[in-house]
Coordinates of C-alpha atoms and ligand atoms in Angstrom, one line a residue:
M29 CA 37.1 0.5 4.5
M30 CA 34.2 1.9 2.9
P31 CA 33.2 5.8 4.1
M32 CA 30.5 6.1 6.6
S33 CA 28.4 8.0 4.2
E34 CA 27.6 5.5 2.3
L35 CA 26.8 3.2 5.3
H36 CA 23.3 3.1 3.1
Q37 CA 24.5 1.0 0.1
L38 CA 24.9 -1.8 2.1
T39 CA 22.2 -4.6 2.1
V40 CA 21.2 -5.9 5.1
T41 CA 23.6 -9.3 5.4
Q42 CA 26.5 -6.4 4.8
L43 CA 25.4 -4.1 7.2
A44 CA 25.0 -7.0 10.1
A45 CA 28.3 -8.0 9.0
K46 CA 30.0 -4.8 9.7
L47 CA 28.0 -4.3 12.5
R48 CA 29.2 -7.7 13.9
A49 CA 32.8 -6.7 13.4
R50 CA 32.1 -3.0 15.6
E51 CA 33.5 -1.6 12.2
V52 CA 29.7 0.7 13.1
S53 CA 27.7 1.3 15.6
A54 CA 24.1 0.7 15.5
E55 CA 23.6 4.2 16.9
E56 CA 26.1 5.5 13.9
V57 CA 23.8 3.5 11.3
A58 CA 20.9 5.0 12.8
R59 CA 21.7 8.2 13.2
H60 CA 23.0 7.8 9.2
Y61 CA 19.3 6.8 8.2
L62 CA 16.9 9.3 10.5
A63 CA 19.5 12.0 8.6
R64 CA 18.6 10.5 4.8
I65 CA 15.1 9.9 6.1
A66 CA 15.0 13.7 6.6
A67 CA 16.9 14.6 3.5
H68 CA 14.6 13.0 1.8
A69 CA 11.1 13.8 3.1
D70 CA 9.9 14.3 -0.8
V71 CA 9.7 10.7 -1.5
G72 CA 6.7 11.2 1.1
A73 CA 7.7 7.7 2.5
F74 CA 8.4 8.3 6.0
L75 CA 4.7 9.1 8.2
A76 CA 6.4 8.6 11.6
T77 CA 9.7 9.0 12.7
D78 CA 11.4 9.2 16.6
E79 CA 14.5 9.8 16.9
A80 CA 14.6 9.0 20.7
V81 CA 13.0 5.7 20.3
T82 CA 14.7 4.7 17.5
L83 CA 18.4 5.8 19.4
R84 CA 17.1 4.2 22.2
Q85 CA 16.8 0.7 20.0
A86 CA 20.3 1.2 18.4
R87 CA 21.6 1.8 21.8
A88 CA 20.0 -1.5 23.1
A89 CA 21.2 -3.3 20.1
D90 CA 24.6 -2.0 20.4
T91 CA 25.0 -3.6 24.2
R92 CA 24.1 -6.8 22.9
L93 CA 26.3 -6.2 19.9
A94 CA 29.3 -6.0 22.4
Q95 CA 28.4 -8.6 24.8
G96 CA 28.9 -10.7 21.9
N97 CA 25.5 -13.0 21.6
A98 CA 23.5 -10.7 20.2
P99 CA 20.9 -11.8 17.0
R100 CA 22.6 -11.6 13.6
L101 CA 20.2 -9.1 12.7
A102 CA 21.1 -7.0 15.9
G103 CA 21.3 -3.2 15.4
V104 CA 20.2 -3.4 11.4
P105 CA 17.3 -1.1 10.8
I106 CA 14.3 -1.8 9.6
A107 CA 10.9 0.7 8.8
H108 CA 7.0 -1.0 9.1
K109 CA 4.3 0.0 7.0
D110 CA 1.7 1.7 8.5
I111 CA -0.4 -1.4 8.4
F112 CA 1.3 -2.7 11.8
V113 CA 0.4 -1.3 15.2
T114 CA 3.3 0.0 16.9
K115 CA 3.1 1.0 20.9
D116 CA 6.0 3.8 20.0
F117 CA 5.4 4.9 17.2
P118 CA 1.2 6.1 15.4
S119 CA -0.5 3.5 13.5
T120 CA -2.8 5.0 10.8
A121 CA -3.2 2.1 8.7
G122 CA -2.7 5.4 5.5
S123 CA -6.1 6.4 6.8
K124 CA -7.6 9.4 8.3
M125 CA -10.0 7.0 11.0
L126 CA -6.7 6.3 12.5
Q127 CA -4.8 10.2 12.6
G128 CA -2.2 10.0 15.5
Y129 CA -3.9 6.8 16.9
C130 CA -1.8 5.3 19.1
S131 CA -1.8 1.3 19.9
P132 CA -1.1 0.0 23.1
F133 CA 0.1 -3.4 22.0
E134 CA 2.3 -3.9 19.5
S135 CA 2.2 -6.9 16.2
T136 CA 3.6 -9.8 16.3
I137 CA 5.6 -9.9 13.7
T138 CA 7.8 -6.0 14.5
S139 CA 7.8 -7.2 18.1
K140 CA 9.7 -10.0 16.5
L141 CA 11.5 -8.3 14.5
A142 CA 12.8 -6.1 17.7
E143 CA 13.7 -9.3 19.1
S144 CA 15.8 -9.9 16.5
G145 CA 17.2 -6.6 17.5
M146 CA 16.0 -4.5 14.4
V147 CA 16.1 -0.8 15.2
T148 CA 13.0 1.2 14.0
L149 CA 13.6 3.6 11.6
G150 CA 9.5 4.8 11.8
K151 CA 6.5 4.3 9.4
L152 CA 5.5 4.1 6.3
N153 CA 3.1 5.4 3.9
C154 CA 0.8 2.9 2.5
D155 CA -2.7 2.6 0.6
E156 CA -5.3 3.9 3.1
F157 CA -6.2 0.2 5.0
A158 CA -4.1 -1.1 2.3
M159 CA -6.9 -1.5 -0.4
G160 CA -4.9 -0.2 -3.8
S161 CA -2.6 -0.7 -6.4
G162 CA -0.4 2.5 -6.6
N163 CA -0.2 4.4 -3.0
E164 CA -2.6 6.4 -4.8
N165 CA -4.9 5.8 -1.7
S166 CA -3.3 7.2 1.2
A167 CA -5.0 10.0 3.7
Y168 CA -1.5 11.3 3.5
G169 CA -0.3 11.9 0.2
T170 CA 0.8 10.0 -2.8
V171 CA 4.5 8.5 -2.0
K172 CA 6.9 9.1 -5.2
N173 CA 8.7 6.4 -6.9
P174 CA 12.5 6.9 -6.8
W175 CA 13.8 6.1 -10.3
D176 CA 10.6 8.2 -11.7
T177 CA 9.3 10.4 -8.7
A178 CA 6.5 11.6 -11.0
R179 CA 5.3 7.5 -10.8
V180 CA 3.8 5.4 -8.6
P181 CA 5.9 3.1 -6.5
G182 CA 2.8 0.3 -6.7
G183 CA 0.8 -0.3 -3.7
S184 CA 0.0 -0.7 -1.3
S185 CA 3.2 -1.2 0.8
G186 CA 4.2 1.9 -1.7
G187 CA 6.2 3.4 0.8
S188 CA 8.4 0.3 1.9
A189 CA 8.9 0.0 -1.9
A190 CA 10.5 3.5 -1.8
A191 CA 12.1 3.7 1.1
V192 CA 14.3 0.4 0.5
A193 CA 14.6 2.2 -3.4
A194 CA 15.7 5.4 -2.3
L195 CA 17.9 3.9 0.2
L196 CA 16.0 5.5 3.1
T197 CA 15.6 2.1 4.9
P198 CA 17.9 -1.5 4.7
A199 CA 14.4 -3.4 4.5
A200 CA 10.4 -2.9 5.1
T201 CA 7.4 -4.9 6.4
G202 CA 4.8 -5.0 4.2
T203 CA 1.7 -6.4 3.8
D204 CA 0.0 -8.7 0.9
T205 CA -3.8 -9.1 0.6
G206 CA -3.9 -9.6 -3.8
G207 CA 0.0 -8.2 -5.0
S208 CA 0.9 -5.0 -2.0
I209 CA 4.1 -6.6 -1.5
R210 CA 4.9 -8.2 -4.8
Q211 CA 4.0 -4.9 -7.1
P212 CA 5.8 -2.3 -5.5
A213 CA 9.1 -4.6 -4.7
S214 CA 8.3 -5.0 -8.9
F215 CA 8.0 -1.6 -9.5
C216 CA 10.9 -0.4 -7.3
G217 CA 13.7 -2.8 -8.8
L218 CA 13.0 -4.7 -5.1
T219 CA 13.1 -8.1 -3.9
G220 CA 9.8 -9.2 -1.9
I221 CA 8.3 -12.1 -0.6
K222 CA 4.5 -12.9 0.9
P223 CA 4.9 -16.6 2.6
T224 CA 2.1 -18.6 2.3
Y225 CA -1.1 -17.4 4.5
G226 CA -0.6 -18.7 7.8
R227 CA 3.2 -18.3 8.4
A228 CA 3.2 -15.2 9.7
S229 CA 1.1 -14.0 12.5
R230 CA -1.5 -11.2 11.4
Y231 CA -2.3 -9.9 15.2
G232 CA -1.6 -6.6 15.2
M233 CA -1.6 -5.5 11.4
I234 CA -4.9 -3.7 10.5
A235 CA -7.3 -6.5 9.3
Y236 CA -8.2 -5.8 5.6
A237 CA -9.4 -9.0 4.5
S238 CA -8.6 -11.7 6.8
S239 CA -8.0 -14.9 4.3
L240 CA -5.9 -13.0 2.3
D241 CA -3.8 -11.1 4.6
Q242 CA 0.0 -11.8 4.6
A243 CA 2.9 -9.6 6.0
G244 CA 6.6 -10.1 4.9
P245 CA 9.6 -8.3 3.9
L246 CA 10.8 -6.1 1.0
A247 CA 14.9 -5.9 0.7
R248 CA 17.1 -5.3 -2.1
T249 CA 17.9 -9.3 -1.9
A250 CA 16.9 -12.6 -1.8
E251 CA 20.0 -13.5 1.2
D252 CA 18.3 -10.4 2.7
C253 CA 14.7 -11.6 2.6
A254 CA 15.9 -15.1 3.6
W255 CA 17.3 -13.4 7.5
L256 CA 13.9 -10.9 7.7
L257 CA 12.0 -14.2 6.3
S258 CA 12.7 -16.3 9.0
A259 CA 12.7 -13.7 11.6
M260 CA 9.3 -13.0 10.9
C261 CA 7.3 -15.9 10.0
G262 CA 6.4 -18.9 13.0
P263 CA 3.3 -19.8 15.7
D264 CA 1.6 -17.7 17.1
P265 CA -1.9 -20.0 19.1
E266 CA -2.4 -17.1 21.2
H267 CA -2.6 -14.5 19.5
D268 CA -3.8 -15.6 15.5
S269 CA -5.8 -18.5 14.9
T270 CA -4.9 -18.8 11.3
S271 CA -0.9 -19.0 12.0
L272 CA 0.6 -21.9 11.0
D273 CA 1.6 -24.7 13.4
A274 CA 4.5 -25.1 10.7
P275 CA 8.5 -25.2 11.5
V276 CA 10.4 -22.0 10.0
E277 CA 13.8 -23.3 8.8
D278 CA 16.4 -21.0 8.4
F279 CA 15.7 -19.8 4.7
A280 CA 19.6 -18.5 4.6
A281 CA 20.2 -22.3 5.5
C282 CA 18.4 -23.0 2.6
L283 CA 19.8 -20.5 -0.1
N284 CA 22.8 -22.6 -2.0
G285 CA 23.2 -25.3 -4.1
S286 CA 22.1 -25.6 -8.1
I287 CA 18.9 -25.1 -9.5
D288 CA 20.2 -27.7 -12.2
G289 CA 16.6 -29.8 -13.2
L290 CA 14.4 -27.4 -11.7
R291 CA 11.1 -27.3 -13.6
I292 CA 9.8 -23.9 -13.7
G293 CA 5.7 -23.7 -14.9
V294 CA 5.1 -20.8 -17.2
P295 CA 1.4 -20.1 -17.1
R296 CA 0.6 -18.9 -20.8
E297 CA -2.6 -16.6 -19.5
F298 CA 0.2 -15.0 -17.5
F299 CA 1.5 -13.8 -21.4
G300 CA -1.8 -12.9 -23.0
E301 CA -3.5 -10.0 -23.6
G302 CA -2.5 -6.6 -21.9
L303 CA 0.8 -7.9 -21.2
D304 CA 3.0 -4.7 -22.1
E305 CA 6.2 -5.7 -24.3
G306 CA 8.9 -4.4 -22.3
V307 CA 7.8 -6.1 -19.8
R308 CA 7.5 -9.3 -21.0
E309 CA 11.1 -9.1 -22.8
A310 CA 12.2 -8.2 -19.2
V311 CA 10.5 -11.5 -18.2
E312 CA 11.9 -13.5 -20.8
S313 CA 15.1 -12.2 -20.3
A314 CA 15.0 -13.6 -16.4
L315 CA 13.4 -17.0 -17.6
A316 CA 16.3 -17.6 -20.6
Q317 CA 18.7 -16.9 -17.8
L318 CA 17.3 -19.7 -15.2
E319 CA 17.4 -22.0 -18.2
K320 CA 20.6 -21.1 -18.4
L321 CA 21.2 -22.2 -14.8
G322 CA 20.2 -25.2 -15.3
A323 CA 16.1 -25.1 -15.3
R324 CA 13.5 -26.8 -17.3
R325 CA 11.0 -24.6 -18.3
I326 CA 7.2 -25.8 -18.8
D327 CA 4.3 -24.7 -20.4
I328 CA 1.7 -24.7 -17.7
A329 CA -2.0 -23.3 -18.4
L330 CA -3.6 -21.4 -15.1
P331 CA -7.2 -21.5 -16.8
R332 CA -9.4 -19.4 -14.1
T333 CA -6.5 -16.5 -13.8
A334 CA -9.0 -13.8 -15.4
L335 CA -11.9 -14.7 -12.9
S336 CA -9.3 -13.7 -10.4
I337 CA -10.4 -10.0 -10.7
P338 CA -13.5 -10.6 -9.7
V339 CA -13.8 -13.6 -7.3
Y340 CA -10.8 -11.0 -5.4
Y341 CA -13.1 -7.8 -6.1
I342 CA -15.8 -9.5 -4.1
I343 CA -14.3 -11.5 -0.9
A344 CA -11.7 -8.7 -0.4
P345 CA -14.1 -6.3 0.0
A346 CA -17.0 -8.8 1.9
E347 CA -14.1 -9.5 4.5
A348 CA -13.4 -5.1 4.9
S349 CA -16.9 -4.8 4.8
S350 CA -16.9 -6.7 8.1
N351 CA -13.8 -5.7 9.5
L352 CA -13.7 -1.8 8.8
S353 CA -17.4 -2.1 10.9
R354 CA -14.8 -1.7 14.5
Y355 CA -14.4 2.0 13.5
D356 CA -17.6 3.8 14.7
G357 CA -16.7 6.9 16.1
V358 CA -16.8 5.0 19.6
K359 CA -13.5 2.5 20.4
F360 CA -11.2 4.2 17.8
G361 CA -9.1 7.0 16.2
H362 CA -11.7 9.2 14.9
R363 CA -15.3 10.7 16.1
A364 CA -17.8 13.2 14.3
Q365 CA -18.1 16.8 16.7
D366 CA -21.1 17.2 14.8
Y367 CA -24.4 14.4 15.3
R368 CA -27.5 14.1 16.4
D369 CA -27.8 10.9 17.5
L370 CA -25.8 7.8 18.0
A371 CA -26.7 7.0 14.3
G372 CA -25.7 9.9 12.8
M373 CA -22.6 9.8 14.9
Y374 CA -21.6 6.6 12.7
E375 CA -22.6 8.1 9.6
Q376 CA -20.5 10.9 10.4
T377 CA -17.7 9.5 11.7
R378 CA -17.3 7.6 8.4
A379 CA -18.4 10.1 6.0
E380 CA -14.8 11.9 7.4
G381 CA -13.0 9.6 8.1
F382 CA -13.1 6.9 5.8
G383 CA -11.3 8.0 2.0
D384 CA -13.4 7.4 -1.5
E385 CA -11.8 3.7 -2.4
V386 CA -12.4 2.1 1.7
K387 CA -16.1 4.4 1.3
R388 CA -16.5 2.0 -1.9
R389 CA -15.4 -1.3 -1.1
I390 CA -17.6 -1.4 2.3
I391 CA -20.8 -1.0 -0.2
T392 CA -19.5 -3.2 -2.1
G393 CA -18.8 -5.7 0.3
T394 CA -21.9 -5.4 1.9
Y395 CA -23.9 -5.8 -1.5
V396 CA -21.7 -8.9 -2.1
L397 CA -23.0 -10.1 1.5
S398 CA -26.7 -8.7 1.9
H399 CA -29.6 -11.3 1.5
G400 CA -29.9 -12.7 -2.3
Y401 CA -27.1 -11.6 -3.4
Y402 CA -24.6 -13.4 -1.3
D403 CA -25.4 -16.9 -2.8
A404 CA -25.3 -15.1 -6.3
Y405 CA -21.5 -13.4 -5.7
Y406 CA -20.1 -14.0 -2.5
L407 CA -21.0 -18.0 -2.4
Q408 CA -19.7 -17.4 -6.5
A409 CA -16.8 -16.4 -5.6
Q410 CA -15.7 -18.8 -2.9
K411 CA -16.3 -21.6 -5.0
I412 CA -13.9 -20.5 -7.2
R413 CA -11.6 -19.5 -5.6
R414 CA -11.5 -22.9 -4.5
M415 CA -11.4 -23.9 -8.0
I416 CA -8.1 -21.4 -8.7
A417 CA -6.2 -23.0 -5.8
Q418 CA -7.0 -26.7 -7.2
D419 CA -5.4 -25.4 -10.7
F420 CA -2.6 -24.5 -9.0
Q421 CA -2.3 -28.0 -7.4
Q422 CA -2.9 -29.1 -11.2
A423 CA 0.0 -26.9 -12.3
F424 CA 2.7 -28.3 -9.5
Q425 CA 2.0 -31.7 -10.4
Q426 CA 4.4 -30.6 -13.7
C427 CA 6.4 -28.2 -12.0
D428 CA 8.3 -27.2 -8.9
V429 CA 7.5 -23.3 -9.3
I430 CA 5.8 -21.3 -11.2
A431 CA 7.3 -17.7 -12.8
G432 CA 5.6 -15.2 -14.8
P433 CA 5.2 -11.2 -14.6
V434 CA 4.5 -9.4 -11.5
A435 CA 2.4 -7.3 -12.8
P436 CA 0.9 -6.5 -17.3
T437 CA 3.3 -3.1 -17.2
T438 CA 5.8 -1.1 -15.1
A439 CA 5.2 1.6 -12.8
W440 CA 2.4 4.3 -14.3
K441 CA 2.4 8.1 -13.8
I442 CA 0.6 9.7 -10.8
G443 CA -3.0 9.9 -11.4
E444 CA -2.5 8.1 -14.8
H445 CA -5.4 6.2 -13.7
G446 CA -7.7 9.1 -13.5
G447 CA -9.1 7.7 -9.7
D448 CA -10.4 5.2 -12.5
P449 CA -10.5 2.3 -10.0
V450 CA -10.9 -0.8 -12.3
A451 CA -7.1 0.4 -13.6
D452 CA -5.9 -0.5 -10.8
Y453 CA -7.7 -3.9 -9.9
L454 CA -6.8 -4.6 -13.5
A455 CA -3.4 -4.4 -12.6
D456 CA -3.2 -6.8 -9.9
I457 CA -3.9 -9.8 -13.1
Y458 CA -1.5 -12.0 -12.3
T459 CA -0.8 -12.0 -7.7
L460 CA -4.5 -12.4 -6.9
P461 CA -4.4 -16.0 -8.2
A462 CA -1.7 -16.6 -5.2
S463 CA -3.4 -14.8 -3.2
L464 CA -6.7 -16.4 -3.9
A465 CA -5.0 -19.8 -3.1
G466 CA -2.3 -18.8 -0.1
L467 CA 0.8 -19.8 -1.8
P468 CA 3.8 -18.4 -1.3
G469 CA 4.8 -15.6 -3.8
M470 CA 7.9 -13.4 -4.3
S471 CA 8.7 -10.5 -6.8
V472 CA 12.5 -10.1 -8.0
P473 CA 14.4 -8.0 -10.0
A474 CA 14.4 -8.6 -13.6
G475 CA 15.7 -6.1 -15.5
F476 CA 14.0 -2.9 -16.8
S477 CA 11.5 -1.6 -19.5
H478 CA 12.4 2.3 -20.7
G479 CA 14.6 2.5 -17.4
L480 CA 11.7 1.3 -14.5
P481 CA 12.0 -2.0 -13.1
V482 CA 10.6 -4.9 -14.2
G483 CA 9.6 -8.0 -11.6
L484 CA 9.5 -11.7 -12.3
Q485 CA 7.5 -13.4 -9.7
L486 CA 7.9 -16.5 -8.4
I487 CA 4.9 -18.6 -7.3
G488 CA 5.8 -21.7 -4.9
N489 CA 3.6 -24.8 -3.4
Y490 CA 2.7 -24.6 0.0
L491 CA 5.6 -23.4 2.2
D492 CA 7.7 -24.0 0.2
E493 CA 9.2 -20.5 0.7
A494 CA 12.6 -21.9 0.9
R495 CA 12.7 -22.7 -2.9
L496 CA 11.1 -19.3 -4.1
L497 CA 13.9 -17.6 -2.3
K498 CA 17.0 -20.2 -3.4
V499 CA 15.9 -19.6 -7.2
A500 CA 15.9 -15.9 -6.4
H501 CA 19.6 -16.4 -4.7
R502 CA 21.1 -18.3 -8.0
L503 CA 19.5 -15.7 -10.3
Q504 CA 20.8 -13.3 -8.1
Q505 CA 24.4 -15.1 -8.2
A506 CA 24.1 -14.1 -12.2
T507 CA 23.0 -11.0 -12.6
D508 CA 23.1 -7.6 -11.5
W509 CA 19.6 -6.2 -11.4
H510 CA 19.3 -6.3 -8.0
L511 CA 22.5 -4.1 -7.6
R512 CA 21.0 -0.9 -9.5
A513 CA 20.1 2.3 -7.6
P514 CA 17.7 4.8 -8.8
E515 CA 20.2 7.8 -9.8
G516 CA 20.5 10.6 -7.3
V517 CA 19.6 8.1 -4.1
Ligands
LIG21 N1 -4.6 -4.1 -5.0 C1 -5.1 -5.0 -4.0 C2 -6.7 -4.0 -3.4 O1 -6.2 -3.1 -3.3 C3 -4.2 -5.6 -3.3 C4 -4.3 -5.0 -2.1 C5 -3.3 -5.7 -1.2 O2 -2.4 -6.5 -1.5 N2 -3.0 -4.7 0.6 O3 -6.6 -5.0 -2.5

């Protein structure tokens, strides 16, 4: 039997089996992880823990496990990106604006995971209001990439990725507006999936860009992601009018089977200028592996890939400027101490509460929505967004899934972009198209370049998560990239 001190080596499904067999209790598992989190505080992944809350949930899971009718995830720990509001932990969105903010209600995603018996270890660092690609925009410090602590973990779900990669939790939630699950998963050697827009309820997810925001899991294997995604997704008609009224299959039940004859579309635009050679080689080796498993590679075009950057960086800030107008010092979180009058209070509150990147986006968003510029920028961007979605539909006439790199490079050094926002924006080029189209996308470990993890991105048609997970699972049965852990964790 595995020694207790190595529980953190287990994946979600392995841990669930041990809990079910009563070889270990949920409380023991929770205590083990809480001790690891405390011992690895230098990663910077966790913003809040609460031993009493975690142990209470663990004991409740043990009671359900003892009764023999517990759901399959019962007792397995999880930690949540600090974008989900939770009643038992503060919710900050990585912003000073929400420092110490305690929500009176629970997000749908976190309550669904709690209902499925999962035990919450705490809340995870992220870029402020999920705006960023390296977790360097958090008001609560930079998160370190466990593969090389001088590098970023990716963003905006950087705390989520770093926590799973450092084995501080077997799984984490993330949100993906333009790549924030896939890119940090890629930078930290994890498996992560963003479902079809509308699959997962946005209720209680602190809003960034509402037409793009989606929740999803980060874990080590596709099988783990399948379990988690089934627990997270589902219609939420009372709370999120954009949630889809589509049945959620048991994704784990769809994992097995052959991928013989599967048509993998490889967009040539994802292999152009700017793609790092080491990333290209790793992605090629993963594609070759899929071909060995019976898949057929097809050259496809996604001609508007490069346009996804300006389109996204018009639409997302436009929506953000509207969503963030609620932080006025009256209803939530921070309020300035010194001000002259009401307008002055708004101004001072926002000047103090928001970081530079958030301010930049609010200004950009307000500009592109303003009279005279709306048609020139916002409306044009919406038209091109529609064309990008149409390009994907054309591509899916030739192939079943689309594959390519997640990001042009591996994790960059902390500070390397030198506060240049455009350097961050350009790094989103391969994840933005699927986000704009609302398609499901995932990142699967595809090997290493100079010791740093590289992810293979898989993009599916609407509601085709099961197929993506199956392809990823098949790849993981034939490779061990996803099982490697950084040294010293
Ligand atoms: N890097 C992108 C941005 O800053 C995506 C972030 C995200 O997906 N939340 O908007």
